[in-house]
Short mmCIF file of C-alpha atoms in Angstrom, two decimals:
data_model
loop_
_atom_site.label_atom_id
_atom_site.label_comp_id
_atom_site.label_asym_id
_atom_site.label_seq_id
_atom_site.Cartn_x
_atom_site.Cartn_y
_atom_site.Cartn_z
CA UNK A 1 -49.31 -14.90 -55.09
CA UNK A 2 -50.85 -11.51 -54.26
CA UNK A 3 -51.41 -9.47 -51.42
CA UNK A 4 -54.38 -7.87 -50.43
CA UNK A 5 -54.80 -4.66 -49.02
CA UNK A 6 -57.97 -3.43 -47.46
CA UNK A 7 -59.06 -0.19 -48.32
CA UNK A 8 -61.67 1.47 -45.67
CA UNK A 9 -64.75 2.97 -47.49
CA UNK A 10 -65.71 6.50 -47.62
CA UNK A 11 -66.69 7.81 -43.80
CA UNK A 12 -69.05 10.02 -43.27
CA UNK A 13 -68.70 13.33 -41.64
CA UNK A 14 -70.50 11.61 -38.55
CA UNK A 15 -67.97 8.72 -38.15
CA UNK A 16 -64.92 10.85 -38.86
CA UNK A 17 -65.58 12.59 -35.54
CA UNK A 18 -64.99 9.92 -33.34
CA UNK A 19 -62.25 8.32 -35.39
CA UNK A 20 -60.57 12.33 -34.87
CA UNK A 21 -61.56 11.64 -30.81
CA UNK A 22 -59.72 8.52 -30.83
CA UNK A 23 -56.42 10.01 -32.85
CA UNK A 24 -56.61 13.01 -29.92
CA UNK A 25 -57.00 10.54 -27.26
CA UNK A 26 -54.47 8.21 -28.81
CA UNK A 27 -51.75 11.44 -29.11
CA UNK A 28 -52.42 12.69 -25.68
CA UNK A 29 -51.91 9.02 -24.48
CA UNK A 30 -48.41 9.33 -26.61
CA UNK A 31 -47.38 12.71 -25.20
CA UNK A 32 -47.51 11.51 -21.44
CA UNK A 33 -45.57 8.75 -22.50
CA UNK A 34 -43.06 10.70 -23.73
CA UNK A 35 -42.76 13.14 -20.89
CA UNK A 36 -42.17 9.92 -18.47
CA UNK A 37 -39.49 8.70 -20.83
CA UNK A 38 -38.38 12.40 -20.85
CA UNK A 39 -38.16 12.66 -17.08
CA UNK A 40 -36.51 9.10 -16.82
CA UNK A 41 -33.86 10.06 -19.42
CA UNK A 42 -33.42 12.90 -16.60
CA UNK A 43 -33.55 10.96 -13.60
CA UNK A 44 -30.84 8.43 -15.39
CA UNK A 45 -28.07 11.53 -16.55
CA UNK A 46 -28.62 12.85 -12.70
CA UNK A 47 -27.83 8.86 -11.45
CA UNK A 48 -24.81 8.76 -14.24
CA UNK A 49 -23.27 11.75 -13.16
CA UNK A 50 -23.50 10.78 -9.63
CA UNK A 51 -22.07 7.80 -10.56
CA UNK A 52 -19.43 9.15 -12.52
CA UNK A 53 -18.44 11.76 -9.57
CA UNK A 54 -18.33 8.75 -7.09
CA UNK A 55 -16.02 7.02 -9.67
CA UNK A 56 -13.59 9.82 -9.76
CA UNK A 57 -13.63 10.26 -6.16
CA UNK A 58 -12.66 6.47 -5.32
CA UNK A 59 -9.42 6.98 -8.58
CA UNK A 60 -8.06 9.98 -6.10
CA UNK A 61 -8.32 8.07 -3.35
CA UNK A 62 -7.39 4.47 -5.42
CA UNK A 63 -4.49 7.46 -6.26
CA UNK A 64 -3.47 8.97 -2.89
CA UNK A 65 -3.42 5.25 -1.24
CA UNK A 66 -1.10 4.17 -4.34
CA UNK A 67 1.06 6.81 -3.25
CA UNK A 68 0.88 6.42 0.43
CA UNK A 69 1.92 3.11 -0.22
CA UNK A 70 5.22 3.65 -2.02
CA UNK A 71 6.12 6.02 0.27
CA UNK A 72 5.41 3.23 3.48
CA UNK A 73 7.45 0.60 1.47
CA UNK A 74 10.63 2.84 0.80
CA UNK A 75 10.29 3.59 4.51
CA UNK A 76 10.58 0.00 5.34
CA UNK A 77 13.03 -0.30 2.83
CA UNK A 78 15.27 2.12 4.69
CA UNK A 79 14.04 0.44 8.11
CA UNK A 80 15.20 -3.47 7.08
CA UNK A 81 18.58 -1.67 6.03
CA UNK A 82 18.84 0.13 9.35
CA UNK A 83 18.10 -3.15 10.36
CA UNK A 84 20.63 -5.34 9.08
CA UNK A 85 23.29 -2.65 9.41
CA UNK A 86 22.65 -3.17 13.09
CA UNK A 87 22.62 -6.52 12.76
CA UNK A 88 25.80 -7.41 11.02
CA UNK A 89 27.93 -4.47 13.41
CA UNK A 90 26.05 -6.78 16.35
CA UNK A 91 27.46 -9.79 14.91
CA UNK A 92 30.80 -8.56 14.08
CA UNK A 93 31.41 -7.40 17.49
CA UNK A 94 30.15 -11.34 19.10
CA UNK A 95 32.68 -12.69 17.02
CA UNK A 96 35.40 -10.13 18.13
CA UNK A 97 34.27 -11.17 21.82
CA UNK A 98 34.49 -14.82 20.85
CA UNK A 99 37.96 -14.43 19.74
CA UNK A 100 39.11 -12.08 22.61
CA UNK A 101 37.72 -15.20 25.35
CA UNK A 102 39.63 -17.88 22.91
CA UNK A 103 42.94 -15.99 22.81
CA UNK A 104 42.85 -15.84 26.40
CA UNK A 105 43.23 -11.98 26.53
CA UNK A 106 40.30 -11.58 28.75
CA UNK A 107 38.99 -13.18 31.75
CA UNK A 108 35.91 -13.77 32.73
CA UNK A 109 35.11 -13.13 36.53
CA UNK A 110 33.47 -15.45 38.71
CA UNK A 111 30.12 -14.46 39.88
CA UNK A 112 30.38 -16.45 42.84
#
């Protein structure tokens, strides 16, 4: 099986002028094109690195909140064993009171 290739026949000075018209027509058509995909290259590293800037912004903050955090849960760290401290020196002196009112070794005034 063979291919055929067509093969234009010899143009005349007359006919090459508008077939040059069309190539300048055809490479002024390619050079606009080219400056739009140009400018939107531009437009797109302008949008990247505004995108990129907003990115490192929010990892400080993601960064400074990370840290804010640690330092709020070591606080109420400290705080619940404030807390229970209290708590147990609370309950230890109840049950001394409990015991002092069962021995007997204190009274309890009437409030009448």
């Amino acid at each position: 099986m063979f291919t055929t290739i067509a093969v234009p026949a010899a143009q005349t000075k007359a006919s090459a002028v508008p077939e040059r018209e069309v190539l300048r027509r055809r490479n002024e058509e390619l050079e606009k094109e080219l400056k739009k995909s140009i400018e939107r290259e531009e437009k797109m590293k302008e949008e990247l690195n505004k995108t990129w800037e907003r990115l490192r912004v929010a990892e400080e903050a993601e960064e400074r909140l990370c840290s804010q955090l640690g330092e709020f849960e070591a606080e109420a760290v400290d705080q619940a064993r404030i807390y229970r401290t209290r708590i147990h020196t609370l309950m230890d002196q109840l049950s001394m009171a409990q015991k002092l009112l069962q021995s007997g070794q204190i009274t309890i005034p009437d409030s009448q």
